[in-house]
CSV table of C-alpha atoms and ligand atoms in Angstrom, one decimal:
chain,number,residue,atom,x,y,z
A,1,UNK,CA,0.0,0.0,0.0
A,2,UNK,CA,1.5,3.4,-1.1
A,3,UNK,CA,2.2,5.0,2.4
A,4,UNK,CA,0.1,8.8,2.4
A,5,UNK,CA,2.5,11.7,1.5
A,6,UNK,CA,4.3,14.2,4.2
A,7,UNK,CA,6.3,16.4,1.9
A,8,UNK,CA,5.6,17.8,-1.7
A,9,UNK,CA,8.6,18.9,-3.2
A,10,UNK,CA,8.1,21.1,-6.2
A,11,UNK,CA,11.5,21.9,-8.0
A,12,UNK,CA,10.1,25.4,-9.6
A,13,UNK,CA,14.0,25.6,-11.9
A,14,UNK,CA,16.7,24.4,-12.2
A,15,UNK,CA,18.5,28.0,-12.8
A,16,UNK,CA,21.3,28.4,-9.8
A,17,UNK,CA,23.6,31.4,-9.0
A,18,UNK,CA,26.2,29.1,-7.7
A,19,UNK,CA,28.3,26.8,-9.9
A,20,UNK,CA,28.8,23.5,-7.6
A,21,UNK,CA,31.2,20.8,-8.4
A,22,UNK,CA,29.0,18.2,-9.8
A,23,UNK,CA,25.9,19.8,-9.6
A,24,UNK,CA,23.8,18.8,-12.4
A,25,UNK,CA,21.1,21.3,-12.1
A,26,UNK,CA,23.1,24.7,-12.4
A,27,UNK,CA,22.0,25.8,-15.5
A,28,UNK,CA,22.6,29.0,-17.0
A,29,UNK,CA,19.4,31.7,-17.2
A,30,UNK,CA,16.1,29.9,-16.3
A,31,UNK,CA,16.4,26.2,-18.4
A,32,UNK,CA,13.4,24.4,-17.7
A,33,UNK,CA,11.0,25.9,-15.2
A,34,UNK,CA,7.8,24.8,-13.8
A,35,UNK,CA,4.4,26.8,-14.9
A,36,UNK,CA,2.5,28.7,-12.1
A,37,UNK,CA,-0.4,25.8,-13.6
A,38,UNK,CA,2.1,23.0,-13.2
A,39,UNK,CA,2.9,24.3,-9.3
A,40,UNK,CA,-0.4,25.1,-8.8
A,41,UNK,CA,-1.4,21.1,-10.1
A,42,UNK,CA,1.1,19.7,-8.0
A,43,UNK,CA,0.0,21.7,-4.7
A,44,UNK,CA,-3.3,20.3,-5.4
A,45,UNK,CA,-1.9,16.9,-6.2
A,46,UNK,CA,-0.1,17.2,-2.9
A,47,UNK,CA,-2.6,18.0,-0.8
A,48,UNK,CA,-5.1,15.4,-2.3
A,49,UNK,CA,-2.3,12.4,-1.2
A,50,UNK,CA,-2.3,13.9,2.5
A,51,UNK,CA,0.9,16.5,2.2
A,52,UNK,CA,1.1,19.3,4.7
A,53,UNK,CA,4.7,20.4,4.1
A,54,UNK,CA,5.9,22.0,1.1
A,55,UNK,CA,9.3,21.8,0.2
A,56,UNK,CA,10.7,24.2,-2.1
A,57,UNK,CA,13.9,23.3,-4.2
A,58,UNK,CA,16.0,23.5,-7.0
A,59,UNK,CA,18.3,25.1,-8.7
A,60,UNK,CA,18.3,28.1,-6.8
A,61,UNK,CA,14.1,28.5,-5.9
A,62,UNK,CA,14.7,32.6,-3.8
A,63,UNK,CA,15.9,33.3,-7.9
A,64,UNK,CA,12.3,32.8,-9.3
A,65,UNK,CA,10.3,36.0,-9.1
A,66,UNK,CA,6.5,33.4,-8.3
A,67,UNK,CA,8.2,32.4,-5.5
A,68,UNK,CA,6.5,34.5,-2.4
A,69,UNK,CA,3.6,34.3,-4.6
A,70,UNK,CA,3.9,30.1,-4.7
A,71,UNK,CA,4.6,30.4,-0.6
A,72,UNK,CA,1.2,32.6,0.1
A,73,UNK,CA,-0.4,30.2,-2.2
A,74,UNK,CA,0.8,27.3,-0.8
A,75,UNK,CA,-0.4,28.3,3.0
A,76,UNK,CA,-3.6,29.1,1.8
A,77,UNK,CA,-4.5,26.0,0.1
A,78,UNK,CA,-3.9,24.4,3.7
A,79,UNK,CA,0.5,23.9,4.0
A,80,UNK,CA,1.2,24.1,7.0
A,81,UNK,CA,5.5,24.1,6.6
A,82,UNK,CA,6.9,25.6,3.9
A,83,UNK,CA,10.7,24.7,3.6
A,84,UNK,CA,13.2,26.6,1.3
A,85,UNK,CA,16.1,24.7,0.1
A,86,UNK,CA,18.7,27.2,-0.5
A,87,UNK,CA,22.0,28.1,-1.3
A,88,UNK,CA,21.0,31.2,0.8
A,89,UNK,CA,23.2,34.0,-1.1
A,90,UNK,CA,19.9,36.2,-1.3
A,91,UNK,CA,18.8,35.4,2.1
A,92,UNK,CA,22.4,38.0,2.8
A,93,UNK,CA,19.6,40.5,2.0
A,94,UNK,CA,17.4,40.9,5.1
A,95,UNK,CA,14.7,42.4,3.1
A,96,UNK,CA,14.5,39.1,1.1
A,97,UNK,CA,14.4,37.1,4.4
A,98,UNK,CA,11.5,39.8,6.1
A,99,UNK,CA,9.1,39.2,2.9
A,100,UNK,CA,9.9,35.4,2.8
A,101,UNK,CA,8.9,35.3,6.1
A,102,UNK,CA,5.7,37.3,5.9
A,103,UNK,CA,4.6,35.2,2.7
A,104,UNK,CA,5.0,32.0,4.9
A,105,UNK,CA,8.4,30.4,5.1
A,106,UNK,CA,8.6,28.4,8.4
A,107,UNK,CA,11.7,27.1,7.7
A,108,UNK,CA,15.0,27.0,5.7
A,109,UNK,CA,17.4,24.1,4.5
A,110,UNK,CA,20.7,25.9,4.0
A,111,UNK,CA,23.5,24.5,1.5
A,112,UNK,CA,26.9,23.8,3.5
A,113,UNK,CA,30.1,22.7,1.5
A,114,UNK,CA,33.0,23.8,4.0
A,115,UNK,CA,33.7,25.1,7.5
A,116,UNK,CA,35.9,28.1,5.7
A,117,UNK,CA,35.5,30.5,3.3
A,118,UNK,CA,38.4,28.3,1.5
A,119,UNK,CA,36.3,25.1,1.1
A,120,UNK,CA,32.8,26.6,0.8
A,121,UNK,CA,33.5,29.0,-2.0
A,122,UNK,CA,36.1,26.7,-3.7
A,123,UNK,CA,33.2,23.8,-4.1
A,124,UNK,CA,30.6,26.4,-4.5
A,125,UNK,CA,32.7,27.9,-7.3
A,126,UNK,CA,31.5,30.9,-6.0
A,127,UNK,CA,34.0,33.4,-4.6
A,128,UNK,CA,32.2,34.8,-1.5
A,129,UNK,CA,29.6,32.7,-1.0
A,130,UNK,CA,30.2,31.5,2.6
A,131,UNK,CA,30.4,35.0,3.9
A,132,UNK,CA,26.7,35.4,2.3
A,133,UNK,CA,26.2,32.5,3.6
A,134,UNK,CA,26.5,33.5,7.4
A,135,UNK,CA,25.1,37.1,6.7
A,136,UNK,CA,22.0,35.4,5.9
A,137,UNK,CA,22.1,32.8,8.9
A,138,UNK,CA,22.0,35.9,11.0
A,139,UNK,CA,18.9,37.2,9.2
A,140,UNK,CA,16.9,34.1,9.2
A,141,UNK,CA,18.0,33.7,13.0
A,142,UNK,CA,16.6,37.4,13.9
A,143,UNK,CA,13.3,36.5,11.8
A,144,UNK,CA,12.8,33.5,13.8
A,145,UNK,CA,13.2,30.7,11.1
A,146,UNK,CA,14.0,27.1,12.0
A,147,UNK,CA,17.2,26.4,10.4
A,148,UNK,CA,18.8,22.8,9.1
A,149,UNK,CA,21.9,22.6,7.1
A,150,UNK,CA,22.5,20.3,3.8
A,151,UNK,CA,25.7,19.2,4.1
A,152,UNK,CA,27.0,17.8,0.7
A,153,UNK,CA,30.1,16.0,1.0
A,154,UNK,CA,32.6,15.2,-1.1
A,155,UNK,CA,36.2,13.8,-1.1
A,156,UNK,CA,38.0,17.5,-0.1
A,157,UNK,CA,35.7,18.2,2.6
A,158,UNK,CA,34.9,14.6,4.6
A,159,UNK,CA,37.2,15.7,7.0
A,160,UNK,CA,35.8,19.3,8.2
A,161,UNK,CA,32.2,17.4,8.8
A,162,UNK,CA,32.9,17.9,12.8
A,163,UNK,CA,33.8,21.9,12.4
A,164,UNK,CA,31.2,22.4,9.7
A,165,UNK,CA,28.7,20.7,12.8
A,166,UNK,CA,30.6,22.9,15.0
A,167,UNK,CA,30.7,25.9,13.3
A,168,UNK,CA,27.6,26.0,11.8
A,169,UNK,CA,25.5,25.0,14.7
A,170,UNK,CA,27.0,28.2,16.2
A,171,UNK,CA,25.3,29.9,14.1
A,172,UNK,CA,22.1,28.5,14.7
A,173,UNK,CA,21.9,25.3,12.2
A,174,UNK,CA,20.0,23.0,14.7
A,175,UNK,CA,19.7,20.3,12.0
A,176,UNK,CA,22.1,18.3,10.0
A,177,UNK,CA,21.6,16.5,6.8
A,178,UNK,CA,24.8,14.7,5.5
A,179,UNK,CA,24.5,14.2,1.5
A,180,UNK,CA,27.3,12.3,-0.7
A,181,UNK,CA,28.0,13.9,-3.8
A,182,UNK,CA,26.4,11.4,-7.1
A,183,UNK,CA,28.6,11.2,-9.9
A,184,UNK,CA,28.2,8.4,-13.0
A,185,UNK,CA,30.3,6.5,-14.9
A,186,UNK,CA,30.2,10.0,-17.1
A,187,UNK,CA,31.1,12.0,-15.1
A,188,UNK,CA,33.7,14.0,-15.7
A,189,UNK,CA,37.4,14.0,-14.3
A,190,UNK,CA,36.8,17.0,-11.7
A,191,UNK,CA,33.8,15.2,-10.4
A,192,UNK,CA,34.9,12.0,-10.2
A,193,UNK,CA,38.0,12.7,-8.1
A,194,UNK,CA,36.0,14.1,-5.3
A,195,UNK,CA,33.9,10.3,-5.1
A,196,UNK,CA,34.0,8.8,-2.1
A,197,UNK,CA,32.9,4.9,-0.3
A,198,UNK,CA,29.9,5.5,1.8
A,199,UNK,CA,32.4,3.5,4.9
A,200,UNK,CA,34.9,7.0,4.2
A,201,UNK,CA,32.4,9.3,5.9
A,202,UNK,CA,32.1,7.1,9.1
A,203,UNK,CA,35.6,8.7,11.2
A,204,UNK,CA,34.4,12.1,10.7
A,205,UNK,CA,30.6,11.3,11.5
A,206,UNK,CA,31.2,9.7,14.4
A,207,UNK,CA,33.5,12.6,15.7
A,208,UNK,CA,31.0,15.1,14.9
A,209,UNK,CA,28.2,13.0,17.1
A,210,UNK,CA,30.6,12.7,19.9
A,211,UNK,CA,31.3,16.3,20.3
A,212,UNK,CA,27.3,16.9,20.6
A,213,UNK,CA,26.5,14.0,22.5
A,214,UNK,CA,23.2,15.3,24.4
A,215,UNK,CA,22.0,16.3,20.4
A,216,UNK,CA,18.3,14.8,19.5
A,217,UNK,CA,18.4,11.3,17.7
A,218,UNK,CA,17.6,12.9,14.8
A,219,UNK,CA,20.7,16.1,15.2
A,220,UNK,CA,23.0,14.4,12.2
A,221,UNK,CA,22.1,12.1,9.5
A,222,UNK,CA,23.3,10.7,6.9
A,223,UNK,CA,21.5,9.3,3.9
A,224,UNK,CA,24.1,7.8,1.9
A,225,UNK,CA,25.9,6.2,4.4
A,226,UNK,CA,24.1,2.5,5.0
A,227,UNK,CA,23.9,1.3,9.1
A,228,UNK,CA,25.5,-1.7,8.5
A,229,UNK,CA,29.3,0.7,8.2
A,230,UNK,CA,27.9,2.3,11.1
A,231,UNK,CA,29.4,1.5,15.0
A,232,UNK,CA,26.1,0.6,16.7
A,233,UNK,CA,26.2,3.6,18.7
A,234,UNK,CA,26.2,5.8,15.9
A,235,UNK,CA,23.6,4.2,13.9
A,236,UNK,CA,20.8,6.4,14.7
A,237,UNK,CA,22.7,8.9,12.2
A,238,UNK,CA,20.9,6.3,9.0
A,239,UNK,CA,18.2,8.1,7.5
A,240,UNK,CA,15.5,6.2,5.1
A,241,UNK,CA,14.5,8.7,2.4
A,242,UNK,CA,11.3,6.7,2.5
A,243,UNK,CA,10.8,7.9,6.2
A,244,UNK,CA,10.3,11.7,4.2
A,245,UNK,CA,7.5,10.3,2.6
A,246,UNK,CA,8.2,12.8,-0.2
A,247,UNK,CA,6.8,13.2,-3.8
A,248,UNK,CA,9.2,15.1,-5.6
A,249,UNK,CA,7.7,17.2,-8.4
A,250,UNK,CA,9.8,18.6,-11.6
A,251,UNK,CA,9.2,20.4,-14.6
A,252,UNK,CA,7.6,19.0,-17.1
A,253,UNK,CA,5.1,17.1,-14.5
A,254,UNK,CA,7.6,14.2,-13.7
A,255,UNK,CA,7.0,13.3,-10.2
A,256,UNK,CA,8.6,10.8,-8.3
A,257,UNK,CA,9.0,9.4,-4.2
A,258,UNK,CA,12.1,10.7,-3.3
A,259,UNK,CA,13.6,6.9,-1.9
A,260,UNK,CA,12.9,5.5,-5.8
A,261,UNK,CA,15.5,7.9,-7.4
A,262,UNK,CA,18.7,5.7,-8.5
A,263,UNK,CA,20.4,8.3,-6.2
A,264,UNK,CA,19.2,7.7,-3.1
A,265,UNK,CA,19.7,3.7,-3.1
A,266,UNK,CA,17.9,0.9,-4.4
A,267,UNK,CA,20.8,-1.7,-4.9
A,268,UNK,CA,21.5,-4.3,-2.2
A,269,UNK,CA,23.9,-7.1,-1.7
A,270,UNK,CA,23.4,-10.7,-1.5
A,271,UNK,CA,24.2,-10.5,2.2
A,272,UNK,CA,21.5,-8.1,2.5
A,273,UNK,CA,18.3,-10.6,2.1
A,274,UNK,CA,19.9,-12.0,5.7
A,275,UNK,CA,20.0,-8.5,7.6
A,276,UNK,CA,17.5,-7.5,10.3
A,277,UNK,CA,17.6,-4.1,8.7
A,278,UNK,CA,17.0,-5.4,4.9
A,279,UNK,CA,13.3,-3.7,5.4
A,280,UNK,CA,14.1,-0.3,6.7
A,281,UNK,CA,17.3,0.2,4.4
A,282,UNK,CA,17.1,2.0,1.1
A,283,UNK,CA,19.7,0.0,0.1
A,284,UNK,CA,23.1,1.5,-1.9
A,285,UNK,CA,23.8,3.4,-4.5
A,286,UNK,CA,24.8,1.6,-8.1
A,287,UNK,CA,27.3,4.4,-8.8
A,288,UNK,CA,28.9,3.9,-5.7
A,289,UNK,CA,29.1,-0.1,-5.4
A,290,UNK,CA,30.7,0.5,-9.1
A,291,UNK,CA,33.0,2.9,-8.4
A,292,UNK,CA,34.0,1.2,-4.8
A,293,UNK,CA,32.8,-2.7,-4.2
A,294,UNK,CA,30.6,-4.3,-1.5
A,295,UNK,CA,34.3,-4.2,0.8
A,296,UNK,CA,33.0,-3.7,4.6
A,297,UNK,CA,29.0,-3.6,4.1
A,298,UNK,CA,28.4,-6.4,6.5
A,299,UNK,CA,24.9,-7.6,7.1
A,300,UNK,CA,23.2,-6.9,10.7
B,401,SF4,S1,20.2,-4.1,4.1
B,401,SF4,FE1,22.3,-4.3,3.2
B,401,SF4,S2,23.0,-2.2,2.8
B,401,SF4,FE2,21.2,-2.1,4.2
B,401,SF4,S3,22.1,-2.1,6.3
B,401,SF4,FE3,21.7,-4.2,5.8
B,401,SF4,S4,23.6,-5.1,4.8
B,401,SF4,FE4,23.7,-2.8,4.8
């Protein structure tokens, strides 16, 4: 039985004013966009399969000029959360972050790629981005919106996972979602050398727990990063994508459940049929078992 939606997630474009290494949806001007009748469909659509949370993504979604009119629309058809996902450079302009506010935002996801200026911008490709980036923390902070941080990782930065934690939290990130950079067999040389195993990200994880260790269950995960690499104690930081129960909506009306995408799982090992956690694991990656093996998934 298909399980009743939480989150809508309506990608409105794919345009971006940051470059990202890897990024697949930084396009230049708007590329393909979602109508105001497509949006408006798939709030309806939402709604109608239970949604009460709208998640608003990307591309970049504060550079389309519908979006405080999507927000107002969105909390009057009955959302009661409205998430931006955000790579917050014009949430440095506190007017931005007032009318988002007043149109409805409850909440923002902000895009984290370093603990330094040096890291953030050089993944970002975006020369000043992570002082934007904590100019608009403060905003959001002042206007009283829950903050979580996206944390994408990649090869250069798997080390600084603890001070981004550290650093960011300071700044009032209360949330922490650890994402591993997807690349394909196509990708292309500057990508693929920033690829990483899933068991890679465990040292750092595990150091970022311990240095909160009265955080919520829920403080840090990681969604790319199966439990069976995991130390037991740390294993609350595994996150199902199907536990979102998210319909992801993008141009051109194709919708999917956020844990069916190819890059969120869906490949498991023999070993996995015997392992007590076989039903509430999304399973692996295809790029990844390709570019790494099965070494060190071992079945619980
Ligand atoms: S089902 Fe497979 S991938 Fe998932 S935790 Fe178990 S052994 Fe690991």
């Amino acid at each position: 039985m298909t399980r009743r939606l939480q989150w809508l997630e309506v990608t409105p474009s794919y345009a971006c004013n940051q470059r990202c290494v890897g990024c697949f949806s930084a396009v230049e001007g708007e590329g393909p966009v979602m109508s105001s009748r497509e949006l408006g469909d798939a709030l309806a659509e939402g709604l109608r399969q239970g949604a009460r949370s709208l998640w608003v993504g990307g591309g970049e979604p504060t550079l389309r000029r519908e979006l405080l009119g999507l927000v107002r629309e969105a909390r009057r058809m009955g959302y009661a959360r409205v998430k931006l996902q955000t790579n917050a450079m014009m949430l440095a302009y506190e007017d931005a972050v007032r009318r988002c506010r007043e149109a409805g935002v409850t909440e923002v996801n902000v895009a984290i790629k370093g603990a330094t200026a040096e890291t953030h911008d050089a993944l970002t490709q975006t020369p000043g981005a992570f002082e934007l980036l904590v100019r608009a923390l403060g905003h959001c902070q002042r206007a009283g919106l829950a903050l979580e941080g996206d944390v994408l990782l990649y090869r250069r930065n798997l080390a600084e996972i603890p001070a981004m934690v550290r650093t960011f939290h300071g700044l009032g990130v209360r949330r922490f979602n650890l994402w591993s950079l997807h690349a394909d067999r196509a990708a292309p040389m500057e990508v693929e050398r920033e690829t990483f195993a899933p068991r890679d990200v465990v040292p750092h994880l595990v150091a970022a727990m311990d240095a909160f260790p009265d955080a919520a269950p829920d403080f840090l995960t990681a969604l790319h990063v199966p439990a069976c690499v995991l130390p037991a104690k740390h294993r609350r930081a595994r996150f199902n994508p199907r536990d979102l129960d998210l319909l992801v909506t993008n141009p051109g009306g194709h919708a999917f459940r956020l844990e069916a995408s190819p890059m969120e799982g869906g490949v498991y090992l023999d070993g996995c049929a015997r392992c007590a956690l076989r039903g509430d694991c999304n399973g692996l990656r295809a790029a990844d078992l390709d570019r790494t093996g099965s070494e060190g998934f071992e079945p619980l």
